[in-house]
């Protein structure tokens, strides 16, 4: 059976991910928990506060109907299935027109037919579902107001606008120079950064909030020359890290742009590399990002960008060991606790863990592959999340201590393939199957060439590539290659020509049932808890549940 072309596989990945991203964004905006939405209505709680803004499974994005979001959504959506509360979703309103045969209003009885007990004029029509109230974060008009001009409150608007323009020009000049020529320059930078952050909360700027955020990033980047001073940039970065978390109590647009801004701080260097020492990246947003990700009352779209930011930081070369360990612990803890979170949040965590350059924590425990392996084997997780975990397990590097049972990982990838193919046979037209199979293939062999600097050797990605190229993993070669040989024909058929699937599936089942192929135990490491390998018997029928089919809770 020929191997799928990497170009073809990547093309499928990008096309389907783009389509699913749009659906995922719309689901985020329209999906929320009524209980949490109502929880913020008590007295003494300001509009837009975290307590009133939290909502359950839901993802955010940059759909066309959402002002101020622009094109800032993380790449790739998680699902084409709409969450509860969206038209056509599992819950909330159905999207049908009033009067449809199913789920429409009850028919009023004709005169003389029925009694008062049979028809209650005060009750809602049979089958009618009250639309869920959006969280306060989508309705609040609370604004953060900053006036850097220090003009009297009754000053004319034209005078204030003119003063702001002058201050903004001075701010740009200071940022371009990169240093302070007088003491007042420092206060100017702080005042103007706060002013620009406050604009993100204001209704009049909501439509172009993404544009304002990008402009602020560009102004900070103006001092990015290799040899220039860094004083102005350092102060601007610190001010953003300190002040941007205030945005998380205002409108959704402000929250999202604030999260993206904090995530992007890791792209700036506090000092550039020279002949004697490497560059020092900006890690000032770490604590704000950790708090954002750990805040379960925060909107999921915002938390997703928090995950992106933590992954950016954790993958940087020149951060401290202590900080990297802390970030790994946070991401692993979130992955372990994310079973009831929205599919998109789970997906971003699984993807992010696979991008880490370490697999262990400070105690030398392989916590990263352990967390991903538990997701891989968990039949209550969405299909796409489990497949993403498979790909991430193949991306991690298994070198020396701590030893990881790579054979078990390959076996579980093969088991997931069997479960997916059984669901595929019930609903073969769902696009999620191609996405899942592409990711499983990526767990065995890399989908794309590694993008590394010229002075670095590209890491080996994929279990097959690693067992063939690393002597320390040679004992796992037979199991990994055996699993891949049975999985590959099914990948080729689902991604390419979906013909004669049953014989290939039967061949895979036979391999899985062979006692010589079964793992001795379900531990990836002697000191770790066993993976709870479950069958898919309790899952829902894929024909009725969209891309989350097969998950126990239909998430």
XYZ file of C-alpha atoms in Angstrom:
555
model
C 0.000 0.000 0.000
C 1.566 3.318 -1.008
C 2.273 5.915 1.636
C 0.046 9.012 1.421
C 1.878 11.919 -0.143
C 2.944 14.390 2.593
C 1.883 17.250 0.334
C -1.527 15.690 -0.102
C -1.875 15.006 3.598
C -0.895 18.557 4.544
C -3.286 19.967 1.947
C -6.168 17.999 3.478
C -5.134 19.198 6.934
C -5.120 22.883 5.965
C -8.373 22.771 3.956
C -10.400 20.974 6.583
C -8.887 22.898 9.495
C -9.787 26.193 7.834
C -13.413 25.171 7.411
C -13.701 23.821 10.908
C -12.118 26.956 12.360
C -14.972 29.104 11.051
C -17.604 26.812 12.542
C -15.651 26.618 15.776
C -15.567 30.399 16.137
C -19.291 30.773 15.635
C -19.849 28.048 18.193
C -17.745 29.895 20.743
C -19.674 33.112 20.449
C -23.112 31.532 20.600
C -22.441 28.781 23.117
C -22.647 29.282 26.866
C -24.094 27.863 30.058
C -27.325 29.482 31.265
C -26.428 28.719 34.860
C -23.151 30.574 34.646
C -24.659 33.381 32.624
C -27.241 33.899 35.346
C -24.649 33.695 38.112
C -23.429 37.219 37.432
C -26.755 38.948 37.962
C -26.428 39.439 41.694
C -26.216 42.860 43.252
C -22.909 44.553 43.704
C -21.289 42.843 40.724
C -20.189 45.140 37.890
C -21.091 44.379 34.347
C -18.452 42.362 32.542
C -16.900 41.008 35.746
C -15.393 37.539 35.592
C -18.093 36.117 37.797
C -20.729 37.121 35.332
C -18.843 36.335 32.184
C -18.006 32.708 32.589
C -19.716 30.153 30.492
C -19.431 26.522 29.783
C -18.190 24.745 26.686
C -17.701 27.283 23.948
C -14.976 28.531 21.737
C -14.078 31.937 20.394
C -12.952 33.082 17.069
C -12.886 35.770 14.505
C -16.082 35.274 12.565
C -17.380 37.948 10.269
C -20.252 38.865 12.532
C -18.118 39.628 15.587
C -16.739 43.162 15.796
C -13.155 43.765 16.753
C -11.906 40.217 16.440
C -10.287 40.500 13.035
C -8.271 37.475 11.968
C -6.852 36.733 15.380
C -8.167 33.250 15.991
C -5.569 30.527 16.610
C -4.900 28.466 13.466
C -7.185 25.553 12.943
C -10.610 25.022 14.476
C -11.493 22.018 16.528
C -14.824 20.929 15.191
C -17.595 21.448 12.699
C -20.152 20.408 15.263
C -21.856 23.364 16.869
C -21.924 23.386 20.662
C -25.186 23.386 22.643
C -27.127 26.563 22.135
C -26.235 27.109 18.483
C -28.608 26.546 15.580
C -28.611 22.880 14.760
C -26.549 22.053 17.836
C -27.233 19.501 20.517
C -29.147 21.925 22.692
C -30.699 25.365 22.726
C -32.853 26.580 19.896
C -33.189 24.300 16.904
C -32.958 26.853 14.133
C -36.322 25.802 12.674
C -38.877 28.325 11.557
C -41.871 28.885 13.770
C -44.664 26.577 12.847
C -42.506 23.713 11.630
C -44.137 20.384 11.989
C -41.658 19.310 14.635
C -40.816 21.527 17.560
C -43.153 24.324 16.463
C -45.824 26.074 18.520
C -48.869 24.183 19.637
C -51.976 24.571 17.483
C -54.764 26.587 19.151
C -57.905 24.417 19.491
C -60.983 25.477 17.541
C -64.022 26.792 19.397
C -65.775 23.952 21.104
C -62.751 21.709 20.976
C -60.827 20.951 24.134
C -61.146 22.549 27.550
C -59.334 25.188 29.562
C -57.296 22.425 31.159
C -56.165 21.136 27.776
C -55.090 24.564 26.491
C -53.337 27.029 28.768
C -53.188 30.503 27.223
C -50.434 31.529 29.681
C -48.012 28.681 28.950
C -45.346 28.451 26.284
C -46.113 26.457 23.145
C -45.257 22.791 23.262
C -41.684 22.148 22.143
C -40.607 25.787 22.464
C -37.204 26.300 24.060
C -36.353 29.625 25.649
C -33.188 31.028 24.019
C -30.193 31.098 26.312
C -29.109 34.491 27.552
C -25.659 35.522 26.366
C -23.093 36.144 29.094
C -22.437 39.684 30.254
C -19.180 39.723 28.315
C -21.178 40.021 25.094
C -23.566 42.704 26.351
C -21.577 44.914 28.682
C -20.967 48.560 27.812
C -18.559 49.107 30.704
C -15.476 50.980 29.503
C -12.006 51.703 30.787
C -11.303 55.405 30.263
C -7.807 56.888 30.235
C -7.014 60.546 29.511
C -3.284 61.063 28.903
C -3.789 64.744 28.028
C -4.500 65.853 31.611
C -6.768 68.564 30.172
C -9.763 69.786 32.201
C -12.833 67.581 32.031
C -14.797 70.312 30.256
C -12.167 70.810 27.537
C -13.435 70.685 23.974
C -13.236 67.338 22.198
C -11.256 68.892 19.351
C -8.666 70.149 21.818
C -8.377 66.739 23.454
C -8.072 64.975 20.102
C -5.310 67.359 19.065
C -3.468 66.804 22.341
C -3.744 63.019 21.958
C -2.282 63.180 18.453
C 0.690 65.174 19.707
C 1.278 62.760 22.580
C 0.999 59.786 20.238
C 3.611 61.267 17.906
C 5.942 61.802 20.860
C 5.295 58.229 22.018
C 6.231 56.848 18.596
C 9.417 58.908 18.579
C 10.464 57.575 21.983
C 9.709 53.976 20.969
C 11.682 54.346 17.738
C 14.656 55.827 19.584
C 14.448 53.089 22.190
C 15.686 55.294 25.032
C 14.564 58.158 27.249
C 16.033 61.612 26.771
C 14.153 63.088 29.742
C 12.277 61.790 32.770
C 8.875 62.714 31.359
C 9.419 60.209 28.520
C 8.938 57.324 30.950
C 5.552 58.577 32.103
C 4.612 59.220 28.486
C 5.204 55.561 27.587
C 3.167 54.323 30.553
C 0.314 56.752 29.905
C 0.079 56.016 26.186
C 0.209 52.239 26.618
C -2.599 52.451 29.179
C -4.551 54.744 26.839
C -4.194 52.291 23.946
C -5.241 49.346 26.118
C -8.273 51.255 27.372
C -9.381 51.907 23.790
C -9.913 48.164 23.341
C -12.791 48.305 25.848
C -14.573 51.267 24.285
C -17.611 50.671 22.105
C -16.622 53.248 19.492
C -13.417 51.286 18.778
C -14.920 47.792 18.952
C -15.039 47.318 15.190
C -11.313 47.983 14.841
C -10.015 46.599 18.128
C -7.830 44.037 16.362
C -6.340 46.807 14.223
C -5.548 48.874 17.330
C -3.879 45.922 19.011
C -1.738 45.210 15.947
C -0.746 48.873 15.741
C 0.427 48.824 19.362
C 2.533 45.730 18.665
C 4.079 47.457 15.655
C 4.922 50.524 17.725
C 6.745 48.348 20.242
C 8.509 46.567 17.410
C 9.797 49.910 16.126
C 12.607 49.671 18.685
C 13.556 46.217 17.457
C 16.837 47.190 15.793
C 19.714 44.929 16.708
C 22.003 47.434 18.368
C 19.682 50.101 19.736
C 18.821 50.616 23.405
C 15.961 48.701 24.983
C 14.734 50.974 27.793
C 11.559 52.174 26.056
C 10.597 48.725 24.828
C 11.189 47.128 28.228
C 8.955 49.675 29.931
C 6.226 49.234 27.300
C 6.325 45.427 27.643
C 6.191 45.645 31.437
C 3.252 48.052 31.298
C 1.326 45.719 28.991
C 2.031 42.711 31.216
C 0.873 44.657 34.286
C -2.159 46.422 32.812
C -3.572 44.132 30.088
C -5.198 41.712 32.594
C -7.632 44.547 33.400
C -9.188 43.908 29.988
C -10.541 40.546 31.154
C -13.458 42.133 33.014
C -14.804 44.034 30.005
C -16.428 43.120 26.688
C -15.509 39.901 24.879
C -13.661 41.844 22.183
C -11.420 43.526 24.757
C -10.779 40.231 26.521
C -9.812 38.461 23.326
C -7.501 41.199 22.086
C -5.894 41.445 25.520
C -5.257 37.698 25.550
C -3.705 37.797 22.087
C -1.515 40.742 23.074
C -0.201 38.956 26.162
C 0.436 35.798 24.145
C 2.419 37.811 21.589
C 4.755 39.363 24.164
C 6.888 36.229 23.954
C 7.724 37.210 20.364
C 9.713 40.213 21.611
C 13.248 40.048 22.948
C 14.223 42.067 25.981
C 17.825 41.949 24.782
C 19.165 40.763 21.449
C 21.839 38.140 20.963
C 25.458 39.129 20.558
C 28.737 37.296 20.130
C 28.900 36.351 23.807
C 25.325 35.605 24.862
C 21.989 34.603 23.362
C 18.904 36.784 23.138
C 16.670 37.088 26.190
C 12.982 36.705 25.284
C 10.222 38.569 27.068
C 8.574 36.378 29.696
C 6.835 39.174 31.610
C 3.358 37.940 30.649
C 3.844 34.460 32.131
C 1.932 34.998 35.374
C -0.927 36.828 33.646
C -1.250 33.989 31.122
C -1.197 31.339 33.848
C -3.944 33.150 35.760
C -6.010 33.489 32.582
C -5.757 29.791 31.693
C -6.552 28.694 35.245
C -9.651 30.922 35.431
C -12.496 28.520 34.627
C -15.004 31.384 34.688
C -13.233 33.067 31.789
C -14.496 32.705 28.218
C -13.061 29.685 26.450
C -11.863 31.712 23.450
C -9.794 33.840 25.820
C -8.361 30.835 27.654
C -7.368 29.256 24.344
C -5.124 32.230 23.633
C -3.732 31.834 27.125
C -2.753 28.274 26.219
C -1.158 29.527 23.007
C 0.856 32.066 24.980
C 2.080 29.524 27.528
C 3.151 27.157 24.758
C 5.023 29.990 23.020
C 6.902 30.717 26.236
C 7.574 27.084 27.119
C 9.139 26.388 23.721
C 11.582 29.309 23.852
C 15.220 28.287 24.161
C 16.436 30.879 26.620
C 14.003 30.912 29.512
C 14.860 29.708 32.995
C 14.500 26.065 33.972
C 12.153 27.061 36.800
C 9.824 28.982 34.496
C 9.742 26.217 31.891
C 8.935 23.640 34.568
C 6.123 25.797 35.919
C 4.595 26.257 32.470
C 4.794 22.523 31.756
C 3.060 21.778 35.062
C 0.249 24.226 34.252
C -0.330 22.832 30.755
C -0.275 19.222 31.966
C -2.687 20.007 34.810
C -5.062 21.716 32.379
C -4.914 18.759 29.986
C -5.687 16.319 32.788
C -8.623 18.422 34.009
C -10.055 19.357 30.609
C -12.351 16.383 30.077
C -15.495 18.491 30.455
C -14.151 21.553 28.663
C -15.056 22.415 25.105
C -13.448 20.330 22.386
C -11.479 23.260 21.006
C -9.843 23.955 24.383
C -8.879 20.289 24.701
C -7.520 20.287 21.161
C -5.283 23.306 21.705
C -3.884 21.766 24.900
C -3.142 18.459 23.177
C -1.507 20.254 20.267
C 0.516 22.525 22.558
C 1.924 19.692 24.668
C 3.253 18.086 21.498
C 5.278 21.210 20.729
C 7.219 21.125 23.993
C 10.912 20.332 23.955
C 10.740 18.497 27.293
C 8.703 15.502 28.414
C 9.387 15.501 32.155
C 8.840 17.715 35.171
C 11.290 18.730 37.889
C 10.863 15.324 39.547
C 12.012 13.577 36.347
C 8.566 12.104 35.752
C 7.367 11.831 32.110
C 4.258 13.885 32.820
C 3.822 15.204 29.272
C 3.509 11.838 27.466
C 1.528 10.501 30.425
C -1.095 13.254 30.064
C -1.313 12.769 26.300
C -1.472 8.973 26.570
C -4.397 9.227 28.982
C -6.227 11.409 26.454
C -5.354 9.040 23.614
C -6.895 6.079 25.447
C -9.927 7.919 26.849
C -13.038 7.021 24.831
C -15.028 9.828 26.472
C -12.878 12.431 24.721
C -13.793 13.746 21.247
C -12.291 11.872 18.309
C -10.268 14.820 17.071
C -8.762 15.488 20.501
C -7.642 11.869 20.822
C -6.150 11.944 17.329
C -4.333 15.195 18.146
C -2.922 13.507 21.253
C -1.646 10.697 19.019
C 0.157 13.150 16.757
C 1.624 15.020 19.733
C 2.905 11.781 21.257
C 4.792 11.174 18.025
C 6.254 14.689 18.084
C 7.725 14.380 21.580
C 11.349 13.292 21.780
C 12.118 10.061 23.644
C 15.827 10.134 24.429
C 17.258 8.253 27.377
C 15.770 8.823 30.825
C 13.024 8.714 31.721
C 12.284 5.663 29.611
C 8.856 5.627 27.979
C 7.003 2.550 26.745
C 6.813 3.619 23.114
C 5.367 0.225 22.142
C 2.314 0.954 24.278
C 1.851 4.322 22.586
C 1.905 2.671 19.146
C -0.570 0.021 20.276
C -2.970 2.655 21.596
C -2.708 4.597 18.331
C -3.677 1.426 16.489
C -6.602 0.864 18.865
C -7.816 4.399 18.281
C -7.616 3.761 14.532
C -9.829 0.692 14.935
C -12.402 2.637 16.961
C -12.431 5.503 14.473
C -12.874 3.147 11.524
C -15.813 1.420 13.187
C -17.442 4.822 13.665
C -16.456 5.791 10.118
C -18.394 2.844 8.713
C -21.567 4.227 10.320
C -21.142 7.782 8.990
C -18.443 7.809 6.292
C -19.235 11.282 4.920
C -18.142 13.213 8.004
C -15.020 15.262 7.325
C -13.658 14.668 10.808
C -12.457 11.189 9.873
C -9.887 12.530 7.405
C -8.620 14.977 10.013
C -8.330 12.196 12.588
C -6.543 9.769 10.296
C -4.108 12.433 9.105
C -3.189 13.150 12.714
C -2.737 9.479 13.545
C -0.424 9.172 10.555
C 1.464 12.180 11.934
C 1.954 10.274 15.167
C 3.924 7.641 13.274
C 5.652 9.766 10.624
C 6.129 13.547 10.328
C 3.685 15.378 8.074
C 6.019 18.262 7.248
C 9.710 19.055 7.326
C 10.866 20.538 10.618
C 11.477 24.286 10.549
C 14.676 24.869 12.507
C 17.543 27.320 12.436
C 20.624 26.536 10.373
C 22.745 25.693 13.413
C 20.311 23.086 14.755
C 19.698 19.490 13.778
C 15.990 18.913 13.123
C 14.444 16.615 15.728
C 13.074 13.266 14.635
C 9.278 13.381 14.665
C 6.980 10.357 14.607
C 7.329 7.057 16.433
C 8.487 5.155 13.336
C 11.164 7.736 12.581
C 12.386 7.674 16.171
C 12.594 3.890 16.631
C 14.453 3.617 13.314
C 16.892 6.421 14.071
C 17.535 6.164 17.818
C 19.458 3.114 19.113
C 17.943 3.542 22.567
C 14.484 2.827 21.155
C 15.415 -0.230 19.069
C 13.552 -2.572 21.436
C 10.303 -0.898 20.393
C 10.945 -1.104 16.651
C 8.968 -4.290 15.978
C 5.855 -3.103 17.823
C 5.861 0.386 16.307
C 6.494 -0.789 12.758
C 3.893 -3.534 13.122
C 1.236 -1.074 14.264
C 2.090 1.373 11.489
C 1.870 -1.319 8.804
C -1.714 -2.069 9.859
C -2.751 1.568 10.263
C -1.269 2.881 7.015
C -3.690 1.129 4.602
C -6.656 2.589 6.477
C -5.158 6.081 6.410
C -4.650 5.766 2.662
C -8.230 4.653 2.105
C -9.920 7.302 4.241
C -7.759 10.163 2.972
C -7.590 8.907 -0.606
C -9.765 6.123 -2.034
C -12.315 4.818 0.520
C -12.598 1.344 -1.006
C -12.176 -2.135 0.470
C -11.909 -0.837 4.005
C -13.317 -3.907 5.756
C -10.419 -6.266 4.902
C -7.860 -3.733 6.126
C -9.883 -3.139 9.296
C -10.144 -6.872 9.927
C -6.384 -7.144 9.499
C -5.871 -4.404 12.108
C -8.253 -6.094 14.563
C -6.425 -9.373 14.168
C -3.115 -7.661 14.929
C -4.545 -5.977 18.026
C -5.973 -9.252 19.331
C -2.730 -11.172 18.842
C -1.350 -11.843 22.315
C 2.180 -11.294 21.036
C 1.289 -7.698 20.204
C -0.594 -6.807 23.363
C 1.316 -4.748 25.938
C 2.324 -6.481 29.147
C 0.774 -3.623 31.091
C -0.740 -0.240 30.382
C 1.940 1.913 31.967
C 4.112 4.178 29.856
C 6.582 4.256 32.755
C 6.898 2.013 35.839
C 6.254 4.905 38.224
C 3.201 6.284 36.397
C -0.427 5.255 36.739
C -1.701 2.865 34.066
C -3.550 4.185 31.063
C -7.225 3.354 31.416
C -7.862 1.707 28.079
C -11.580 1.623 27.358
C -13.636 0.248 24.492
C -15.873 2.568 22.561
C -19.000 0.619 23.417
C -20.524 3.401 25.482
C -20.134 6.069 22.849
C -22.935 7.718 20.942
C -23.866 6.880 17.399
C -21.732 8.962 15.029
C -24.596 9.166 12.584
C -26.402 11.458 14.983
C -23.692 13.323 16.837
C -21.403 14.987 14.311
C -17.667 15.210 14.885
C -17.945 14.568 18.604
C -19.555 11.233 17.886
C -18.290 8.360 19.927
C -17.749 10.482 23.017
C -19.729 9.524 26.048
C -20.988 13.020 26.715
C -21.322 14.150 23.113
C -19.060 17.147 23.740
